[in-house]
Amino acid sequence: MMTGVLGITDIWTYVLGTVAIVLLPGPNSLFVLSTAAKRGVSTGYRAAAGVFVGDSVLMFLSAAGVASLLKAYPPVFLVIKYAGAAYLAYVGVTMLRGAWRRWRDRNDPTTPRLIDAAKPAEMRSPFRKALVISLLNPKAILFFISFFIQFVDPNYAWPALSFLLLGIIAQVASVLYLTALIFAGTFLATQFRQRRRLAAGGTTAIAALFLAFSLKLATASAG
């Protein structure tokens, strides 16, 4: 196949594929959405920054050959896979506890009317939590193993430029998508603010999705 832009073999296929993958619901985007709904736009962008940094680290590791190493040594991937699944399960259980508190205190006028009843201490580090979710997300790792690296021409003289351009494209798509989710989250917050039962139900649904992601990622394969 002929080399395209800066050693990328088929840039438009990569762009379309990346946009499609970014738009698929995942734990990263769900965490940003729920954080924005609970704490507002600025905190939502703090969570999004964690996603951007985590993805950048995975891109760098992929370019350095670590992604291929994970594929060649399945036990290493298994450790990351189960650690990521366990962390997502922890996030889901924490949100379920918040939903239960919301339901239990639904008739208490002094309870803050947020999308969930998570304690402020549980949301003090949205950047760190989003970063951990990104780094331990087998779905993202699989993306860099099976998709990201395939678009770099191995014969190109400056492959670092190829990886840089691929990374910029992926991050631009992610920024646009997460920005839309952040503002959607703030809209949802206004809808839930006066509807305590709906807020508890929304948190329960999000927590259930995190638990589902945990189960799905626990069965992910690097092959």
PDB file of C-alpha atoms in Angstrom, residues 5-186:
ATOM      1  CA  VAL A   5       0.260  11.582   4.792  1.00  0.00           C
ATOM      2  CA  LEU A   6       3.394  11.452   6.970  1.00  0.00           C
ATOM      3  CA  GLY A   7       3.692   7.690   6.697  1.00  0.00           C
ATOM      4  CA  ILE A   8       0.032   6.941   7.477  1.00  0.00           C
ATOM      5  CA  THR A   9      -1.141   4.286   5.051  1.00  0.00           C
ATOM      6  CA  ASP A  10      -4.846   5.199   4.908  1.00  0.00           C
ATOM      7  CA  ILE A  11      -5.602   8.333   6.891  1.00  0.00           C
ATOM      8  CA  TRP A  12      -9.310   8.616   6.053  1.00  0.00           C
ATOM      9  CA  THR A  13     -10.026   5.038   7.069  1.00  0.00           C
ATOM     10  CA  TYR A  14      -8.245   5.795  10.334  1.00  0.00           C
ATOM     11  CA  VAL A  15     -10.251   8.997  10.860  1.00  0.00           C
ATOM     12  CA  LEU A  16     -13.596   7.286  10.247  1.00  0.00           C
ATOM     13  CA  GLY A  17     -12.648   4.299  12.372  1.00  0.00           C
ATOM     14  CA  THR A  18     -11.424   6.464  15.235  1.00  0.00           C
ATOM     15  CA  VAL A  19     -14.582   8.573  15.247  1.00  0.00           C
ATOM     16  CA  ALA A  20     -16.716   5.427  15.305  1.00  0.00           C
ATOM     17  CA  ILE A  21     -14.712   3.968  18.196  1.00  0.00           C
ATOM     18  CA  VAL A  22     -14.760   7.229  20.166  1.00  0.00           C
ATOM     19  CA  LEU A  23     -18.545   7.440  19.815  1.00  0.00           C
ATOM     20  CA  LEU A  24     -19.009   3.961  21.277  1.00  0.00           C
ATOM     21  CA  PRO A  25     -20.078   4.214  24.945  1.00  0.00           C
ATOM     22  CA  GLY A  26     -17.240   3.357  27.281  1.00  0.00           C
ATOM     23  CA  PRO A  27     -16.225   3.820  30.919  1.00  0.00           C
ATOM     24  CA  ASN A  28     -14.141   6.914  30.141  1.00  0.00           C
ATOM     25  CA  SER A  29     -16.947   8.838  28.470  1.00  0.00           C
ATOM     26  CA  LEU A  30     -19.490   7.639  31.031  1.00  0.00           C
ATOM     27  CA  PHE A  31     -17.317   8.825  33.902  1.00  0.00           C
ATOM     28  CA  VAL A  32     -16.910  12.271  32.324  1.00  0.00           C
ATOM     29  CA  LEU A  33     -20.664  12.525  31.719  1.00  0.00           C
ATOM     30  CA  SER A  34     -21.562  11.565  35.286  1.00  0.00           C
ATOM     31  CA  THR A  35     -18.879  13.854  36.748  1.00  0.00           C
ATOM     32  CA  ALA A  36     -20.161  16.848  34.779  1.00  0.00           C
ATOM     33  CA  ALA A  37     -23.711  16.059  35.883  1.00  0.00           C
ATOM     34  CA  LYS A  38     -22.643  15.924  39.520  1.00  0.00           C
ATOM     35  CA  ARG A  39     -20.119  18.750  39.736  1.00  0.00           C
ATOM     36  CA  GLY A  40     -20.500  20.994  36.698  1.00  0.00           C
ATOM     37  CA  VAL A  41     -18.552  21.965  33.582  1.00  0.00           C
ATOM     38  CA  SER A  42     -15.176  22.787  35.155  1.00  0.00           C
ATOM     39  CA  THR A  43     -15.016  19.523  37.102  1.00  0.00           C
ATOM     40  CA  GLY A  44     -16.178  17.663  34.008  1.00  0.00           C
ATOM     41  CA  TYR A  45     -13.200  19.066  32.111  1.00  0.00           C
ATOM     42  CA  ARG A  46     -10.900  17.976  34.946  1.00  0.00           C
ATOM     43  CA  ALA A  47     -12.149  14.433  34.423  1.00  0.00           C
ATOM     44  CA  ALA A  48     -11.780  14.824  30.658  1.00  0.00           C
ATOM     45  CA  ALA A  49      -8.170  15.959  31.176  1.00  0.00           C
ATOM     46  CA  GLY A  50      -7.516  12.671  32.961  1.00  0.00           C
ATOM     47  CA  VAL A  51      -8.853  10.822  29.926  1.00  0.00           C
ATOM     48  CA  PHE A  52      -6.674  12.866  27.555  1.00  0.00           C
ATOM     49  CA  VAL A  53      -3.529  12.215  29.601  1.00  0.00           C
ATOM     50  CA  GLY A  54      -4.321   8.519  29.966  1.00  0.00           C
ATOM     51  CA  ASP A  55      -4.923   8.124  26.244  1.00  0.00           C
ATOM     52  CA  SER A  56      -1.724  10.027  25.483  1.00  0.00           C
ATOM     53  CA  VAL A  57       0.250   7.663  27.710  1.00  0.00           C
ATOM     54  CA  LEU A  58      -1.271   4.645  25.955  1.00  0.00           C
ATOM     55  CA  MET A  59      -0.473   6.177  22.559  1.00  0.00           C
ATOM     56  CA  PHE A  60       3.133   6.721  23.578  1.00  0.00           C
ATOM     57  CA  LEU A  61       3.434   3.171  24.908  1.00  0.00           C
ATOM     58  CA  SER A  62       1.915   1.842  21.705  1.00  0.00           C
ATOM     59  CA  ALA A  63       4.420   3.785  19.607  1.00  0.00           C
ATOM     60  CA  ALA A  64       7.229   2.471  21.828  1.00  0.00           C
ATOM     61  CA  GLY A  65       6.180  -1.110  21.144  1.00  0.00           C
ATOM     62  CA  VAL A  66       4.599  -1.900  24.512  1.00  0.00           C
ATOM     63  CA  ALA A  67       1.252  -2.709  22.876  1.00  0.00           C
ATOM     64  CA  SER A  68       2.915  -5.451  20.840  1.00  0.00           C
ATOM     65  CA  LEU A  69       4.590  -6.697  24.016  1.00  0.00           C
ATOM     66  CA  LEU A  70       1.212  -7.073  25.715  1.00  0.00           C
ATOM     67  CA  LYS A  71      -0.029  -9.090  22.776  1.00  0.00           C
ATOM     68  CA  ALA A  72       3.080 -11.288  22.793  1.00  0.00           C
ATOM     69  CA  TYR A  73       2.900 -11.900  26.566  1.00  0.00           C
ATOM     70  CA  PRO A  74      -0.737 -12.599  27.534  1.00  0.00           C
ATOM     71  CA  PRO A  75      -0.063 -12.805  31.324  1.00  0.00           C
ATOM     72  CA  VAL A  76       0.911  -9.126  31.364  1.00  0.00           C
ATOM     73  CA  PHE A  77      -2.308  -8.224  29.584  1.00  0.00           C
ATOM     74  CA  LEU A  78      -4.282 -10.392  32.018  1.00  0.00           C
ATOM     75  CA  VAL A  79      -2.957  -8.425  34.993  1.00  0.00           C
ATOM     76  CA  ILE A  80      -3.994  -5.129  33.412  1.00  0.00           C
ATOM     77  CA  LYS A  81      -7.316  -6.570  32.301  1.00  0.00           C
ATOM     78  CA  TYR A  82      -8.383  -7.784  35.729  1.00  0.00           C
ATOM     79  CA  ALA A  83      -7.060  -4.686  37.483  1.00  0.00           C
ATOM     80  CA  GLY A  84      -9.105  -2.515  35.131  1.00  0.00           C
ATOM     81  CA  ALA A  85     -12.218  -4.648  35.557  1.00  0.00           C
ATOM     82  CA  ALA A  86     -11.849  -4.514  39.349  1.00  0.00           C
ATOM     83  CA  TYR A  87     -11.510  -0.734  39.332  1.00  0.00           C
ATOM     84  CA  LEU A  88     -14.583  -0.280  37.148  1.00  0.00           C
ATOM     85  CA  ALA A  89     -16.514  -2.568  39.495  1.00  0.00           C
ATOM     86  CA  TYR A  90     -15.364  -0.426  42.425  1.00  0.00           C
ATOM     87  CA  VAL A  91     -16.586   2.746  40.694  1.00  0.00           C
ATOM     88  CA  GLY A  92     -19.936   1.062  39.953  1.00  0.00           C
ATOM     89  CA  VAL A  93     -20.419  -0.112  43.540  1.00  0.00           C
ATOM     90  CA  THR A  94     -19.532   3.349  44.857  1.00  0.00           C
ATOM     91  CA  MET A  95     -22.173   4.893  42.609  1.00  0.00           C
ATOM     92  CA  LEU A  96     -24.746   2.314  43.714  1.00  0.00           C
ATOM     93  CA  ARG A  97     -24.110   3.334  47.305  1.00  0.00           C
ATOM     94  CA  GLY A  98     -24.674   6.951  46.292  1.00  0.00           C
ATOM     95  CA  ALA A  99     -27.936   6.008  44.557  1.00  0.00           C
ATOM     96  CA  TRP A 100     -29.092   4.186  47.692  1.00  0.00           C
ATOM     97  CA  ARG A 101     -28.383   7.253  49.827  1.00  0.00           C
ATOM     98  CA  ARG A 102     -30.280   9.374  47.305  1.00  0.00           C
ATOM     99  CA  TRP A 103     -33.299   7.057  47.489  1.00  0.00           C
ATOM    100  CA  ARG A 104     -33.139   6.770  51.269  1.00  0.00           C
ATOM    101  CA  ASP A 105     -33.033  10.564  51.710  1.00  0.00           C
ATOM    102  CA  ARG A 106     -35.421  11.419  48.878  1.00  0.00           C
ATOM    103  CA  ASN A 107     -37.892  13.035  51.300  1.00  0.00           C
ATOM    104  CA  ASP A 108     -35.253  14.989  53.212  1.00  0.00           C
ATOM    105  CA  PRO A 109     -35.337  18.630  52.023  1.00  0.00           C
ATOM    106  CA  THR A 110     -31.805  19.229  53.314  1.00  0.00           C
ATOM    107  CA  THR A 111     -30.244  16.631  50.985  1.00  0.00           C
ATOM    108  CA  PRO A 112     -28.438  18.153  47.967  1.00  0.00           C
ATOM    109  CA  ARG A 113     -30.371  17.495  44.776  1.00  0.00           C
ATOM    110  CA  LEU A 114     -27.687  16.088  42.539  1.00  0.00           C
ATOM    111  CA  ILE A 115     -27.657  13.245  40.061  1.00  0.00           C
ATOM    112  CA  ASP A 116     -26.343  11.062  42.864  1.00  0.00           C
ATOM    113  CA  ALA A 117     -25.640  11.376  46.548  1.00  0.00           C
ATOM    114  CA  ALA A 118     -21.931  10.737  46.432  1.00  0.00           C
ATOM    115  CA  LYS A 119     -20.039  12.396  49.246  1.00  0.00           C
ATOM    116  CA  PRO A 120     -17.895  15.379  48.207  1.00  0.00           C
ATOM    117  CA  ALA A 121     -14.779  13.445  49.258  1.00  0.00           C
ATOM    118  CA  GLU A 122     -15.572  10.806  46.675  1.00  0.00           C
ATOM    119  CA  MET A 123     -15.302  13.345  43.858  1.00  0.00           C
ATOM    120  CA  ARG A 124     -12.234  15.309  44.965  1.00  0.00           C
ATOM    121  CA  SER A 125      -9.961  13.700  42.385  1.00  0.00           C
ATOM    122  CA  PRO A 126     -11.895  13.411  39.106  1.00  0.00           C
ATOM    123  CA  PHE A 127      -8.647  13.829  37.138  1.00  0.00           C
ATOM    124  CA  ARG A 128      -6.931  10.977  38.962  1.00  0.00           C
ATOM    125  CA  LYS A 129      -9.939   8.667  38.751  1.00  0.00           C
ATOM    126  CA  ALA A 130     -10.371   9.315  35.026  1.00  0.00           C
ATOM    127  CA  LEU A 131      -6.639   8.759  34.510  1.00  0.00           C
ATOM    128  CA  VAL A 132      -6.746   5.396  36.301  1.00  0.00           C
ATOM    129  CA  ILE A 133      -9.845   4.326  34.353  1.00  0.00           C
ATOM    130  CA  SER A 134      -8.071   5.218  31.101  1.00  0.00           C
ATOM    131  CA  LEU A 135      -4.801   3.475  31.913  1.00  0.00           C
ATOM    132  CA  LEU A 136      -6.514   0.296  33.157  1.00  0.00           C
ATOM    133  CA  ASN A 137      -9.104   0.183  30.389  1.00  0.00           C
ATOM    134  CA  PRO A 138      -8.502  -2.963  28.275  1.00  0.00           C
ATOM    135  CA  LYS A 139     -10.863  -1.562  25.648  1.00  0.00           C
ATOM    136  CA  ALA A 140      -8.461   1.333  25.054  1.00  0.00           C
ATOM    137  CA  ILE A 141      -5.443  -0.971  25.156  1.00  0.00           C
ATOM    138  CA  LEU A 142      -7.057  -3.240  22.578  1.00  0.00           C
ATOM    139  CA  PHE A 143      -7.675  -0.196  20.380  1.00  0.00           C
ATOM    140  CA  PHE A 144      -3.973   0.614  20.354  1.00  0.00           C
ATOM    141  CA  ILE A 145      -2.982  -3.015  19.815  1.00  0.00           C
ATOM    142  CA  SER A 146      -5.364  -3.888  16.992  1.00  0.00           C
ATOM    143  CA  PHE A 147      -6.134  -0.562  15.286  1.00  0.00           C
ATOM    144  CA  PHE A 148      -3.850   2.352  16.107  1.00  0.00           C
ATOM    145  CA  ILE A 149      -0.495   0.890  15.086  1.00  0.00           C
ATOM    146  CA  GLN A 150      -1.736  -0.678  11.857  1.00  0.00           C
ATOM    147  CA  PHE A 151      -1.838   2.651  10.023  1.00  0.00           C
ATOM    148  CA  VAL A 152       1.876   3.418  10.301  1.00  0.00           C
ATOM    149  CA  ASP A 153       4.028   2.449   7.357  1.00  0.00           C
ATOM    150  CA  PRO A 154       7.018   0.550   8.850  1.00  0.00           C
ATOM    151  CA  ASN A 155       9.187   1.758   5.971  1.00  0.00           C
ATOM    152  CA  TYR A 156       8.543   5.444   6.641  1.00  0.00           C
ATOM    153  CA  ALA A 157      11.716   7.279   7.712  1.00  0.00           C
ATOM    154  CA  TRP A 158      10.135   9.199  10.640  1.00  0.00           C
ATOM    155  CA  PRO A 159       7.500   6.945  12.244  1.00  0.00           C
ATOM    156  CA  ALA A 160       7.323   9.239  15.286  1.00  0.00           C
ATOM    157  CA  LEU A 161       5.619  11.840  13.077  1.00  0.00           C
ATOM    158  CA  SER A 162       3.104   9.225  11.943  1.00  0.00           C
ATOM    159  CA  PHE A 163       2.232   8.301  15.525  1.00  0.00           C
ATOM    160  CA  LEU A 164       2.035  11.973  16.477  1.00  0.00           C
ATOM    161  CA  LEU A 165      -0.477  12.721  13.723  1.00  0.00           C
ATOM    162  CA  LEU A 166      -2.535   9.630  14.584  1.00  0.00           C
ATOM    163  CA  GLY A 167      -2.546  10.708  18.219  1.00  0.00           C
ATOM    164  CA  ILE A 168      -3.627  14.260  17.392  1.00  0.00           C
ATOM    165  CA  ILE A 169      -6.532  12.979  15.306  1.00  0.00           C
ATOM    166  CA  ALA A 170      -7.668  10.658  18.087  1.00  0.00           C
ATOM    167  CA  GLN A 171      -7.399  13.385  20.724  1.00  0.00           C
ATOM    168  CA  VAL A 172      -9.312  15.942  18.625  1.00  0.00           C
ATOM    169  CA  ALA A 173     -12.154  13.449  18.193  1.00  0.00           C
ATOM    170  CA  SER A 174     -12.068  12.739  21.929  1.00  0.00           C
ATOM    171  CA  VAL A 175     -12.068  16.444  22.873  1.00  0.00           C
ATOM    172  CA  LEU A 176     -15.097  17.192  20.711  1.00  0.00           C
ATOM    173  CA  TYR A 177     -17.020  14.173  21.980  1.00  0.00           C
ATOM    174  CA  LEU A 178     -16.223  14.688  25.672  1.00  0.00           C
ATOM    175  CA  THR A 179     -17.064  18.392  25.393  1.00  0.00           C
ATOM    176  CA  ALA A 180     -20.504  17.453  24.092  1.00  0.00           C
ATOM    177  CA  LEU A 181     -20.904  14.983  26.974  1.00  0.00           C
ATOM    178  CA  ILE A 182     -19.852  17.561  29.564  1.00  0.00           C
ATOM    179  CA  PHE A 183     -22.520  20.020  28.483  1.00  0.00           C
ATOM    180  CA  ALA A 184     -25.043  17.200  28.165  1.00  0.00           C
ATOM    181  CA  GLY A 185     -24.178  16.267  31.749  1.00  0.00           C
ATOM    182  CA  THR A 186     -24.847  19.765  33.027  1.00  0.00           C
TER     183      THR A 186
END
